[in-house]
Amino acid sequence: MDGGAVRRDTGGASSPSGRRREREREQMRNLLLDTARGIAAEQGWQAVTIRRIADRIEYTSPVIYQYFSGKDALVSEVMCIGFRDITDRIEATMAEPVDSRLAALATAFWSFAFGAPELYQAMNGQAGVSFDGADMPPEVSRGFMVFHAVLESIAAEQGRRLRDPAAAVHTMWAYLHGFVALAMSGRVAGGAEQGERYMLASLQPLFDAQLA
């Protein structure tokens, strides 16, 4: 064996240059996603185009297509980011006492929506990309599963059960989303703070109606 031989960096994924390229690629993907979110936060998702993203980061459009096949693919990734975030927040409410867990769940949902409205809008089809059962990303499925688990935990600790788990999840999620959507569009007299109070006031009776 030639002890003086120099090991060449072939550029594979496990080589230093390969790892560097992977980091750079991930950084660029994050930059594109953050830029799209920034434009959406300022002007709405209808203003987000591949050309505008490219102009803002001072690249050409073809560079972006190396990372995303188009706006729909980019928005789908943003949607998944949103579902990962809201799922983590919902899951954290499992640590709350049972008598305040339902309100904590609703507050986590509300806080996420108003803390990152561009994410929330992308998650709910307002960016032009929606999903159905066949194409539902795993992040979306997990979000609903964790939401269901929190509702089940509240019922179980009260010695009850959800009469129809799927209906309960859809009913409670739709209720929260309805108040968020109305408040976000300025259609609640008194503004978002009043909208949150209305939401919390009728939350428990609606949940109780789902129990057997």
PDB file of C-alpha atoms in Angstrom:
ATOM      1  CA  MET A   1       0.000   0.000   0.000  1.00  0.00           C
ATOM      2  CA  ASP A   2       1.331   3.438  -0.899  1.00  0.00           C
ATOM      3  CA  GLY A   3       1.385   5.365   2.356  1.00  0.00           C
ATOM      4  CA  GLY A   4       1.875   8.601   0.451  1.00  0.00           C
ATOM      5  CA  ALA A   5      -1.181   8.182  -1.754  1.00  0.00           C
ATOM      6  CA  VAL A   6      -3.659  11.061  -1.621  1.00  0.00           C
ATOM      7  CA  ARG A   7      -7.295  10.068  -1.145  1.00  0.00           C
ATOM      8  CA  ARG A   8      -9.394  11.836  -3.749  1.00  0.00           C
ATOM      9  CA  ASP A   9     -12.727  13.441  -2.907  1.00  0.00           C
ATOM     10  CA  THR A  10     -15.034  11.806  -5.425  1.00  0.00           C
ATOM     11  CA  GLY A  11     -17.905  14.086  -4.493  1.00  0.00           C
ATOM     12  CA  GLY A  12     -20.199  11.352  -3.195  1.00  0.00           C
ATOM     13  CA  ALA A  13     -22.953  12.113  -0.723  1.00  0.00           C
ATOM     14  CA  SER A  14     -20.756  11.014   2.220  1.00  0.00           C
ATOM     15  CA  SER A  15     -17.707  13.018   1.118  1.00  0.00           C
ATOM     16  CA  PRO A  16     -16.994  16.522   2.498  1.00  0.00           C
ATOM     17  CA  SER A  17     -17.844  18.164  -0.815  1.00  0.00           C
ATOM     18  CA  GLY A  18     -20.989  16.045  -1.136  1.00  0.00           C
ATOM     19  CA  ARG A  19     -22.142  17.043   2.340  1.00  0.00           C
ATOM     20  CA  ARG A  20     -21.392  20.677   1.565  1.00  0.00           C
ATOM     21  CA  ARG A  21     -23.446  20.529  -1.624  1.00  0.00           C
ATOM     22  CA  GLU A  22     -26.305  18.922   0.292  1.00  0.00           C
ATOM     23  CA  ARG A  23     -26.196  21.696   2.903  1.00  0.00           C
ATOM     24  CA  GLU A  24     -26.149  24.340   0.179  1.00  0.00           C
ATOM     25  CA  ARG A  25     -29.076  22.703  -1.563  1.00  0.00           C
ATOM     26  CA  GLU A  26     -31.072  22.598   1.672  1.00  0.00           C
ATOM     27  CA  GLN A  27     -30.222  26.244   2.354  1.00  0.00           C
ATOM     28  CA  MET A  28     -31.458  27.223  -1.099  1.00  0.00           C
ATOM     29  CA  ARG A  29     -34.698  25.276  -0.660  1.00  0.00           C
ATOM     30  CA  ASN A  30     -35.298  27.032   2.656  1.00  0.00           C
ATOM     31  CA  LEU A  31     -34.547  30.409   1.074  1.00  0.00           C
ATOM     32  CA  LEU A  32     -37.092  29.762  -1.682  1.00  0.00           C
ATOM     33  CA  LEU A  33     -39.746  28.660   0.815  1.00  0.00           C
ATOM     34  CA  ASP A  34     -39.090  31.621   3.114  1.00  0.00           C
ATOM     35  CA  THR A  35     -39.193  34.023   0.167  1.00  0.00           C
ATOM     36  CA  ALA A  36     -42.512  32.623  -1.048  1.00  0.00           C
ATOM     37  CA  ARG A  37     -43.940  32.957   2.454  1.00  0.00           C
ATOM     38  CA  GLY A  38     -42.658  36.523   2.689  1.00  0.00           C
ATOM     39  CA  ILE A  39     -44.360  37.545  -0.554  1.00  0.00           C
ATOM     40  CA  ALA A  40     -47.569  35.795   0.544  1.00  0.00           C
ATOM     41  CA  ALA A  41     -47.516  37.546   3.927  1.00  0.00           C
ATOM     42  CA  GLU A  42     -47.146  40.912   2.208  1.00  0.00           C
ATOM     43  CA  GLN A  43     -49.399  40.539  -0.826  1.00  0.00           C
ATOM     44  CA  GLY A  44     -51.291  37.249  -0.585  1.00  0.00           C
ATOM     45  CA  TRP A  45     -50.635  33.914  -2.296  1.00  0.00           C
ATOM     46  CA  GLN A  46     -52.041  35.134  -5.594  1.00  0.00           C
ATOM     47  CA  ALA A  47     -48.967  37.389  -5.832  1.00  0.00           C
ATOM     48  CA  VAL A  48     -46.522  34.507  -5.440  1.00  0.00           C
ATOM     49  CA  THR A  49     -45.001  33.373  -8.721  1.00  0.00           C
ATOM     50  CA  ILE A  50     -41.754  31.653  -9.591  1.00  0.00           C
ATOM     51  CA  ARG A  51     -40.652  34.818 -11.408  1.00  0.00           C
ATOM     52  CA  ARG A  52     -41.298  37.027  -8.369  1.00  0.00           C
ATOM     53  CA  ILE A  53     -39.434  34.647  -6.093  1.00  0.00           C
ATOM     54  CA  ALA A  54     -36.493  34.634  -8.512  1.00  0.00           C
ATOM     55  CA  ASP A  55     -36.485  38.422  -8.762  1.00  0.00           C
ATOM     56  CA  ARG A  56     -36.516  38.854  -5.000  1.00  0.00           C
ATOM     57  CA  ILE A  57     -33.521  36.594  -4.398  1.00  0.00           C
ATOM     58  CA  GLU A  58     -31.777  37.849  -7.567  1.00  0.00           C
ATOM     59  CA  TYR A  59     -31.661  34.504  -9.354  1.00  0.00           C
ATOM     60  CA  THR A  60     -33.103  33.393 -12.647  1.00  0.00           C
ATOM     61  CA  SER A  61     -36.298  31.333 -12.766  1.00  0.00           C
ATOM     62  CA  PRO A  62     -34.592  28.192 -14.186  1.00  0.00           C
ATOM     63  CA  VAL A  63     -32.548  27.928 -10.984  1.00  0.00           C
ATOM     64  CA  ILE A  64     -35.729  27.604  -8.934  1.00  0.00           C
ATOM     65  CA  TYR A  65     -37.006  24.810 -11.158  1.00  0.00           C
ATOM     66  CA  GLN A  66     -33.977  22.777 -10.054  1.00  0.00           C
ATOM     67  CA  TYR A  67     -35.609  22.658  -6.613  1.00  0.00           C
ATOM     68  CA  PHE A  68     -39.351  22.748  -7.292  1.00  0.00           C
ATOM     69  CA  SER A  69     -41.241  21.718 -10.411  1.00  0.00           C
ATOM     70  CA  GLY A  70     -43.454  24.793 -10.095  1.00  0.00           C
ATOM     71  CA  LYS A  71     -45.488  26.948  -7.734  1.00  0.00           C
ATOM     72  CA  ASP A  72     -47.828  24.095  -6.779  1.00  0.00           C
ATOM     73  CA  ALA A  73     -44.924  21.930  -5.624  1.00  0.00           C
ATOM     74  CA  LEU A  74     -43.491  24.806  -3.621  1.00  0.00           C
ATOM     75  CA  VAL A  75     -46.848  25.613  -2.004  1.00  0.00           C
ATOM     76  CA  SER A  76     -47.349  21.929  -1.155  1.00  0.00           C
ATOM     77  CA  GLU A  77     -44.081  22.016   0.772  1.00  0.00           C
ATOM     78  CA  VAL A  78     -45.193  25.186   2.573  1.00  0.00           C
ATOM     79  CA  MET A  79     -48.451  23.430   3.444  1.00  0.00           C
ATOM     80  CA  CYS A  80     -46.518  20.520   4.961  1.00  0.00           C
ATOM     81  CA  ILE A  81     -44.398  22.922   7.000  1.00  0.00           C
ATOM     82  CA  GLY A  82     -47.595  24.430   8.371  1.00  0.00           C
ATOM     83  CA  PHE A  83     -49.090  21.077   9.299  1.00  0.00           C
ATOM     84  CA  ARG A  84     -45.881  20.005  11.043  1.00  0.00           C
ATOM     85  CA  ASP A  85     -45.948  23.204  13.086  1.00  0.00           C
ATOM     86  CA  ILE A  86     -49.614  23.112  14.074  1.00  0.00           C
ATOM     87  CA  THR A  87     -49.375  19.375  14.874  1.00  0.00           C
ATOM     88  CA  ASP A  88     -46.504  20.000  17.292  1.00  0.00           C
ATOM     89  CA  ARG A  89     -48.556  22.699  19.003  1.00  0.00           C
ATOM     90  CA  ILE A  90     -51.636  20.497  19.224  1.00  0.00           C
ATOM     91  CA  GLU A  91     -49.611  17.574  20.564  1.00  0.00           C
ATOM     92  CA  ALA A  92     -48.125  19.796  23.275  1.00  0.00           C
ATOM     93  CA  THR A  93     -51.607  20.388  24.699  1.00  0.00           C
ATOM     94  CA  MET A  94     -51.664  16.754  25.862  1.00  0.00           C
ATOM     95  CA  ALA A  95     -49.563  17.954  28.810  1.00  0.00           C
ATOM     96  CA  GLU A  96     -52.329  20.329  29.937  1.00  0.00           C
ATOM     97  CA  PRO A  97     -54.718  19.339  32.760  1.00  0.00           C
ATOM     98  CA  VAL A  98     -57.833  17.702  31.362  1.00  0.00           C
ATOM     99  CA  ASP A  99     -60.125  20.504  32.503  1.00  0.00           C
ATOM    100  CA  SER A 100     -58.195  23.073  30.462  1.00  0.00           C
ATOM    101  CA  ARG A 101     -56.973  20.863  27.610  1.00  0.00           C
ATOM    102  CA  LEU A 102     -59.823  21.622  25.221  1.00  0.00           C
ATOM    103  CA  ALA A 103     -59.354  25.378  25.579  1.00  0.00           C
ATOM    104  CA  ALA A 104     -55.589  24.914  25.202  1.00  0.00           C
ATOM    105  CA  LEU A 105     -56.184  22.990  21.977  1.00  0.00           C
ATOM    106  CA  ALA A 106     -58.349  25.781  20.570  1.00  0.00           C
ATOM    107  CA  THR A 107     -55.916  28.472  21.697  1.00  0.00           C
ATOM    108  CA  ALA A 108     -52.988  26.619  20.091  1.00  0.00           C
ATOM    109  CA  PHE A 109     -54.942  26.384  16.835  1.00  0.00           C
ATOM    110  CA  TRP A 110     -55.856  30.081  16.952  1.00  0.00           C
ATOM    111  CA  SER A 111     -52.363  31.255  17.900  1.00  0.00           C
ATOM    112  CA  PHE A 112     -50.804  29.300  15.059  1.00  0.00           C
ATOM    113  CA  ALA A 113     -53.268  30.676  12.492  1.00  0.00           C
ATOM    114  CA  PHE A 114     -52.743  34.306  13.465  1.00  0.00           C
ATOM    115  CA  GLY A 115     -49.025  33.885  14.094  1.00  0.00           C
ATOM    116  CA  ALA A 116     -48.406  32.569  10.572  1.00  0.00           C
ATOM    117  CA  PRO A 117     -51.455  33.430   8.443  1.00  0.00           C
ATOM    118  CA  GLU A 118     -49.626  32.711   5.181  1.00  0.00           C
ATOM    119  CA  LEU A 119     -48.960  29.155   6.379  1.00  0.00           C
ATOM    120  CA  TYR A 120     -52.548  28.734   7.542  1.00  0.00           C
ATOM    121  CA  GLN A 121     -53.890  29.966   4.211  1.00  0.00           C
ATOM    122  CA  ALA A 122     -51.650  27.568   2.287  1.00  0.00           C
ATOM    123  CA  MET A 123     -52.851  24.699   4.485  1.00  0.00           C
ATOM    124  CA  ASN A 124     -56.454  25.487   3.699  1.00  0.00           C
ATOM    125  CA  GLY A 125     -56.304  25.782  -0.072  1.00  0.00           C
ATOM    126  CA  GLN A 126     -56.125  29.569  -0.229  1.00  0.00           C
ATOM    127  CA  ALA A 127     -52.823  29.362  -2.080  1.00  0.00           C
ATOM    128  CA  GLY A 128     -54.448  27.462  -4.930  1.00  0.00           C
ATOM    129  CA  VAL A 129     -53.304  23.990  -3.862  1.00  0.00           C
ATOM    130  CA  SER A 130     -55.565  21.650  -1.936  1.00  0.00           C
ATOM    131  CA  PHE A 131     -55.529  17.906  -1.242  1.00  0.00           C
ATOM    132  CA  ASP A 132     -57.881  14.986  -1.171  1.00  0.00           C
ATOM    133  CA  GLY A 133     -57.750  11.577   0.466  1.00  0.00           C
ATOM    134  CA  ALA A 134     -55.653  10.010  -2.284  1.00  0.00           C
ATOM    135  CA  ASP A 135     -53.029  12.759  -2.316  1.00  0.00           C
ATOM    136  CA  MET A 136     -53.009  13.681   1.358  1.00  0.00           C
ATOM    137  CA  PRO A 137     -49.410  14.218   2.540  1.00  0.00           C
ATOM    138  CA  PRO A 138     -48.383  12.318   5.684  1.00  0.00           C
ATOM    139  CA  GLU A 139     -47.983  15.610   7.551  1.00  0.00           C
ATOM    140  CA  VAL A 140     -51.682  16.329   7.011  1.00  0.00           C
ATOM    141  CA  SER A 141     -52.755  12.845   8.084  1.00  0.00           C
ATOM    142  CA  ARG A 142     -50.650  13.070  11.218  1.00  0.00           C
ATOM    143  CA  GLY A 143     -52.146  16.462  12.062  1.00  0.00           C
ATOM    144  CA  PHE A 144     -55.660  15.047  12.100  1.00  0.00           C
ATOM    145  CA  MET A 145     -54.507  11.936  13.981  1.00  0.00           C
ATOM    146  CA  VAL A 146     -52.931  14.012  16.755  1.00  0.00           C
ATOM    147  CA  PHE A 147     -55.996  16.269  16.907  1.00  0.00           C
ATOM    148  CA  HIS A 148     -58.114  13.119  17.302  1.00  0.00           C
ATOM    149  CA  ALA A 149     -55.802  11.796  20.011  1.00  0.00           C
ATOM    150  CA  VAL A 150     -56.205  14.982  22.053  1.00  0.00           C
ATOM    151  CA  LEU A 151     -60.003  14.834  21.786  1.00  0.00           C
ATOM    152  CA  GLU A 152     -59.972  11.149  22.746  1.00  0.00           C
ATOM    153  CA  SER A 153     -57.759  11.856  25.752  1.00  0.00           C
ATOM    154  CA  ILE A 154     -60.167  14.484  27.057  1.00  0.00           C
ATOM    155  CA  ALA A 155     -63.139  12.154  26.646  1.00  0.00           C
ATOM    156  CA  ALA A 156     -61.319   9.214  28.261  1.00  0.00           C
ATOM    157  CA  GLU A 157     -60.248  11.190  31.312  1.00  0.00           C
ATOM    158  CA  GLN A 158     -63.891  12.149  31.792  1.00  0.00           C
ATOM    159  CA  GLY A 159     -64.908   8.488  31.573  1.00  0.00           C
ATOM    160  CA  ARG A 160     -66.574   9.107  28.211  1.00  0.00           C
ATOM    161  CA  ARG A 161     -65.823   8.318  24.568  1.00  0.00           C
ATOM    162  CA  LEU A 162     -66.299  10.015  21.214  1.00  0.00           C
ATOM    163  CA  ARG A 163     -69.570   8.814  19.701  1.00  0.00           C
ATOM    164  CA  ASP A 164     -68.187   9.049  16.140  1.00  0.00           C
ATOM    165  CA  PRO A 165     -64.453   9.861  16.191  1.00  0.00           C
ATOM    166  CA  ALA A 166     -64.228  10.919  12.526  1.00  0.00           C
ATOM    167  CA  ALA A 167     -67.268  13.170  12.862  1.00  0.00           C
ATOM    168  CA  ALA A 168     -65.890  14.658  16.079  1.00  0.00           C
ATOM    169  CA  VAL A 169     -62.550  15.505  14.471  1.00  0.00           C
ATOM    170  CA  HIS A 170     -64.181  17.121  11.442  1.00  0.00           C
ATOM    171  CA  THR A 171     -66.761  18.971  13.537  1.00  0.00           C
ATOM    172  CA  MET A 172     -64.272  20.408  16.021  1.00  0.00           C
ATOM    173  CA  TRP A 173     -61.672  21.252  13.340  1.00  0.00           C
ATOM    174  CA  ALA A 174     -64.339  22.928  11.175  1.00  0.00           C
ATOM    175  CA  TYR A 175     -65.593  24.913  14.177  1.00  0.00           C
ATOM    176  CA  LEU A 176     -62.115  26.267  14.939  1.00  0.00           C
ATOM    177  CA  HIS A 177     -61.375  26.928  11.281  1.00  0.00           C
ATOM    178  CA  GLY A 178     -64.684  28.742  10.865  1.00  0.00           C
ATOM    179  CA  PHE A 179     -63.918  31.243  13.598  1.00  0.00           C
ATOM    180  CA  VAL A 180     -60.356  31.713  12.357  1.00  0.00           C
ATOM    181  CA  ALA A 181     -61.536  32.305   8.791  1.00  0.00           C
ATOM    182  CA  LEU A 182     -64.208  34.805   9.839  1.00  0.00           C
ATOM    183  CA  ALA A 183     -61.841  36.724  12.105  1.00  0.00           C
ATOM    184  CA  MET A 184     -59.022  36.620   9.569  1.00  0.00           C
ATOM    185  CA  SER A 185     -61.262  38.163   6.921  1.00  0.00           C
ATOM    186  CA  GLY A 186     -62.426  40.887   9.313  1.00  0.00           C
ATOM    187  CA  ARG A 187     -65.975  39.573   9.575  1.00  0.00           C
ATOM    188  CA  VAL A 188     -66.255  39.410  13.359  1.00  0.00           C
ATOM    189  CA  ALA A 189     -67.465  42.593  15.022  1.00  0.00           C
ATOM    190  CA  GLY A 190     -64.899  43.501  17.626  1.00  0.00           C
ATOM    191  CA  GLY A 191     -62.015  41.966  15.713  1.00  0.00           C
ATOM    192  CA  ALA A 192     -59.880  38.898  16.300  1.00  0.00           C
ATOM    193  CA  GLU A 193     -59.887  39.153  20.094  1.00  0.00           C
ATOM    194  CA  GLN A 194     -63.679  39.087  20.148  1.00  0.00           C
ATOM    195  CA  GLY A 195     -63.667  36.216  17.675  1.00  0.00           C
ATOM    196  CA  GLU A 196     -61.443  34.181  19.973  1.00  0.00           C
ATOM    197  CA  ARG A 197     -63.761  34.853  22.913  1.00  0.00           C
ATOM    198  CA  TYR A 198     -66.768  33.702  20.899  1.00  0.00           C
ATOM    199  CA  MET A 199     -64.888  30.572  19.841  1.00  0.00           C
ATOM    200  CA  LEU A 200     -63.947  29.617  23.385  1.00  0.00           C
ATOM    201  CA  ALA A 201     -67.420  30.381  24.785  1.00  0.00           C
ATOM    202  CA  SER A 202     -69.203  27.661  22.789  1.00  0.00           C
ATOM    203  CA  LEU A 203     -66.340  25.196  22.560  1.00  0.00           C
ATOM    204  CA  GLN A 204     -67.228  22.956  25.499  1.00  0.00           C
ATOM    205  CA  PRO A 205     -70.930  22.469  24.609  1.00  0.00           C
ATOM    206  CA  LEU A 206     -69.945  21.538  21.057  1.00  0.00           C
ATOM    207  CA  PHE A 207     -67.413  19.007  22.347  1.00  0.00           C
ATOM    208  CA  ASP A 208     -69.884  17.572  24.851  1.00  0.00           C
ATOM    209  CA  ALA A 209     -72.280  16.940  21.972  1.00  0.00           C
ATOM    210  CA  GLN A 210     -69.687  14.586  20.445  1.00  0.00           C
ATOM    211  CA  LEU A 211     -69.559  12.350  23.526  1.00  0.00           C
ATOM    212  CA  ALA A 212     -71.312   9.099  24.267  1.00  0.00           C
TER     213      ALA A 212
END
